[in-house]
Amino acid sequence: MAMRVAGAGKKAGAALGGAVAGAALLLVALAGAALLLVALAGAAVLLVALAGAAVLLVALAGAALLLVALAGAAVLLVALAGAAVLLVALAGAAVLLVALAGAAVLLVALAGAAVLLVALAGAAVLLVALAGAAVLMVALAAAALLLLVVGLALAGQRCC
């Protein structure tokens, strides 16, 4: 009778050790999934950076348009330099309009810079979330190691 009880106890210990080892493997799989999420978050950060580069290109295009407007104003001033006083006054009004258009282009460029700052703030929030995921992965790894040690200890009881 004592032999049967001992045999049943060894079988129960082996089954418990197997269950603990299975739980450890499940935690390892969850850690792998967490690593995949970190990789996907890295791809999202790359996309945010690419969007920021596109906004920067728009801002540079706005600056190029401002330079073209300034060059146009210079050409207009040269053409109107030999005209009468009335034409000079009209040229001044045209230059004022060109300057106002240049200011509008500059405002568009500044709005692009604001969008870039918002994208950078989003990237900072994403980095904080990634740091949280890293802490979670460390906790999962510690839990997996603990379950593995318990499983090995239970397996050791079965052998002895």
GROMACS .gro file of C-alpha atoms in nm:
model
  160
    1MET     CA    1   0.000   0.000   0.000
    2ALA     CA    2   0.286   0.238   0.089
    3MET     CA    3   0.451   0.154  -0.245
    4ARG     CA    4   0.133   0.247  -0.432
    5VAL     CA    5   0.104   0.575  -0.246
    6ALA     CA    6   0.472   0.652  -0.317
    7GLY     CA    7   0.425   0.565  -0.685
    8ALA     CA    8   0.118   0.785  -0.708
    9GLY     CA    9   0.309   1.068  -0.537
   10LYS     CA   10   0.595   1.040  -0.786
   11LYS     CA   11   0.348   1.046  -1.078
   12ALA     CA   12   0.173   1.352  -0.936
   13GLY     CA   13   0.511   1.525  -0.884
   14ALA     CA   14   0.613   1.447  -1.243
   15ALA     CA   15   0.281   1.582  -1.375
   16LEU     CA   16   0.320   1.899  -1.166
   17GLY     CA   17   0.679   1.946  -1.292
   18GLY     CA   18   0.558   1.906  -1.651
   19ALA     CA   19   0.284   2.164  -1.596
   20VAL     CA   20   0.532   2.412  -1.446
   21ALA     CA   21   0.772   2.357  -1.738
   22GLY     CA   22   0.482   2.415  -1.980
   23ALA     CA   23   0.396   2.738  -1.802
   24ALA     CA   24   0.762   2.846  -1.831
   25LEU     CA   25   0.753   2.776  -2.206
   26LEU     CA   26   0.433   2.981  -2.232
   27LEU     CA   27   0.605   3.273  -2.059
   28VAL     CA   28   0.899   3.244  -2.300
   29ALA     CA   29   0.650   3.259  -2.591
   30LEU     CA   30   0.489   3.568  -2.436
   31ALA     CA   31   0.832   3.731  -2.407
   32GLY     CA   32   0.884   3.658  -2.779
   33ALA     CA   33   0.553   3.824  -2.857
   34ALA     CA   34   0.660   4.125  -2.649
   35LEU     CA   35   0.983   4.146  -2.853
   36LEU     CA   36   0.774   4.140  -3.171
   37LEU     CA   37   0.566   4.430  -3.034
   38VAL     CA   38   0.887   4.623  -2.960
   39ALA     CA   39   1.000   4.563  -3.321
   40LEU     CA   40   0.663   4.687  -3.451
   41ALA     CA   41   0.690   4.994  -3.227
   42GLY     CA   42   1.037   5.058  -3.374
   43ALA     CA   43   0.884   5.047  -3.722
   44ALA     CA   44   0.620   5.298  -3.606
   45VAL     CA   45   0.895   5.530  -3.477
   46LEU     CA   46   1.067   5.500  -3.817
   47LEU     CA   47   0.740   5.595  -3.990
   48VAL     CA   48   0.704   5.899  -3.759
   49ALA     CA   49   1.061   6.002  -3.843
   50LEU     CA   50   0.989   5.966  -4.216
   51ALA     CA   51   0.677   6.180  -4.174
   52GLY     CA   52   0.889   6.440  -3.994
   53ALA     CA   53   1.136   6.436  -4.285
   54ALA     CA   54   0.848   6.493  -4.527
   55VAL     CA   55   0.733   6.793  -4.319
   56LEU     CA   56   1.088   6.925  -4.324
   57LEU     CA   57   1.094   6.891  -4.705
   58VAL     CA   58   0.769   7.091  -4.723
   59ALA     CA   59   0.926   7.360  -4.505
   60LEU     CA   60   1.233   7.370  -4.732
   61ALA     CA   61   1.007   7.400  -5.037
   62GLY     CA   62   0.837   7.695  -4.864
   63ALA     CA   63   1.175   7.857  -4.811
   64ALA     CA   64   1.258   7.805  -5.182
   65LEU     CA   65   0.930   7.971  -5.276
   66LEU     CA   66   1.020   8.263  -5.050
   67LEU     CA   67   1.355   8.299  -5.229
   68VAL     CA   68   1.176   8.294  -5.568
   69ALA     CA   69   0.937   8.562  -5.445
   70LEU     CA   70   1.230   8.776  -5.327
   71ALA     CA   71   1.406   8.730  -5.662
   72GLY     CA   72   1.085   8.831  -5.839
   73ALA     CA   73   1.061   9.142  -5.627
   74ALA     CA   74   1.423   9.232  -5.715
   75VAL     CA   75   1.353   9.190  -6.088
   76LEU     CA   76   1.041   9.404  -6.057
   77LEU     CA   77   1.235   9.679  -5.883
   78VAL     CA   78   1.504   9.681  -6.155
   79ALA     CA   79   1.242   9.701  -6.432
   80LEU     CA   80   1.055   9.988  -6.267
   81ALA     CA   81   1.366  10.189  -6.172
   82GLY     CA   82   1.361  10.395  -6.496
   83ALA     CA   83   0.984  10.462  -6.491
   84ALA     CA   84   0.795  10.771  -6.375
   85VAL     CA   85   0.711  10.850  -6.012
   86LEU     CA   86   0.369  10.691  -6.051
   87LEU     CA   87   0.526  10.367  -6.175
   88VAL     CA   88   0.769  10.376  -5.882
   89ALA     CA   89   0.472  10.408  -5.642
   90LEU     CA   90   0.297  10.117  -5.815
   91ALA     CA   91   0.617   9.912  -5.791
   92GLY     CA   92   0.629   9.982  -5.419
   93ALA     CA   93   0.275   9.849  -5.386
   94ALA     CA   94   0.369   9.537  -5.586
   95VAL     CA   95   0.676   9.481  -5.369
   96LEU     CA   96   0.456   9.511  -5.062
   97LEU     CA   97   0.222   9.245  -5.201
   98VAL     CA   98   0.517   9.016  -5.279
   99ALA     CA   99   0.650   9.066  -4.928
  100LEU     CA  100   0.307   8.980  -4.785
  101ALA     CA  101   0.299   8.664  -5.000
  102GLY     CA  102   0.648   8.578  -4.875
  103ALA     CA  103   0.526   8.623  -4.517
  104ALA     CA  104   0.239   8.383  -4.590
  105VAL     CA  105   0.486   8.125  -4.726
  106LEU     CA  106   0.697   8.173  -4.413
  107LEU     CA  107   0.388   8.111  -4.196
  108VAL     CA  108   0.326   7.785  -4.387
  109ALA     CA  109   0.687   7.683  -4.319
  110LEU     CA  110   0.644   7.762  -3.949
  111ALA     CA  111   0.327   7.551  -3.941
  112GLY     CA  112   0.529   7.266  -4.093
  113ALA     CA  113   0.786   7.306  -3.816
  114ALA     CA  114   0.505   7.290  -3.556
  115VAL     CA  115   0.382   6.964  -3.712
  116LEU     CA  116   0.738   6.830  -3.691
  117LEU     CA  117   0.752   6.921  -3.320
  118VAL     CA  118   0.424   6.737  -3.261
  119ALA     CA  119   0.566   6.431  -3.441
  120LEU     CA  120   0.877   6.446  -3.223
  121ALA     CA  121   0.661   6.465  -2.910
  122GLY     CA  122   0.473   6.158  -3.033
  123ALA     CA  123   0.804   5.978  -3.081
  124ALA     CA  124   0.902   6.066  -2.723
  125VAL     CA  125   0.575   5.920  -2.592
  126LEU     CA  126   0.638   5.607  -2.799
  127LEU     CA  127   0.988   5.575  -2.649
  128VAL     CA  128   0.838   5.591  -2.299
  129ALA     CA  129   0.595   5.314  -2.396
  130LEU     CA  130   0.886   5.107  -2.531
  131ALA     CA  131   1.069   5.150  -2.201
  132GLY     CA  132   0.758   5.017  -2.024
  133ALA     CA  133   0.753   4.718  -2.260
  134ALA     CA  134   1.118   4.650  -2.180
  135VAL     CA  135   1.041   4.649  -1.807
  136LEU     CA  136   0.752   4.408  -1.874
  137MET     CA  137   0.984   4.177  -2.070
  138VAL     CA  138   1.232   4.170  -1.782
  139ALA     CA  139   0.950   4.078  -1.540
  140LEU     CA  140   0.829   3.802  -1.776
  141ALA     CA  141   1.181   3.664  -1.806
  142ALA     CA  142   1.218   3.659  -1.426
  143ALA     CA  143   0.884   3.476  -1.391
  144ALA     CA  144   0.990   3.223  -1.655
  145LEU     CA  145   1.318   3.157  -1.475
  146LEU     CA  146   1.134   3.112  -1.144
  147LEU     CA  147   0.892   2.863  -1.298
  148LEU     CA  148   1.181   2.679  -1.461
  149VAL     CA  149   1.364   2.648  -1.127
  150VAL     CA  150   1.046   2.522  -0.955
  151GLY     CA  151   0.987   2.274  -1.238
  152LEU     CA  152   1.343   2.145  -1.215
  153ALA     CA  153   1.313   2.116  -0.838
  154LEU     CA  154   0.992   1.916  -0.872
  155ALA     CA  155   1.152   1.700  -1.139
  156GLY     CA  156   1.445   1.643  -0.902
  157GLN     CA  157   1.203   1.520  -0.631
  158ARG     CA  158   1.061   1.269  -0.875
  159CYS     CA  159   1.404   1.122  -0.950
  160CYS     CA  160   1.520   1.082  -0.589
   0.00000   0.00000   0.00000
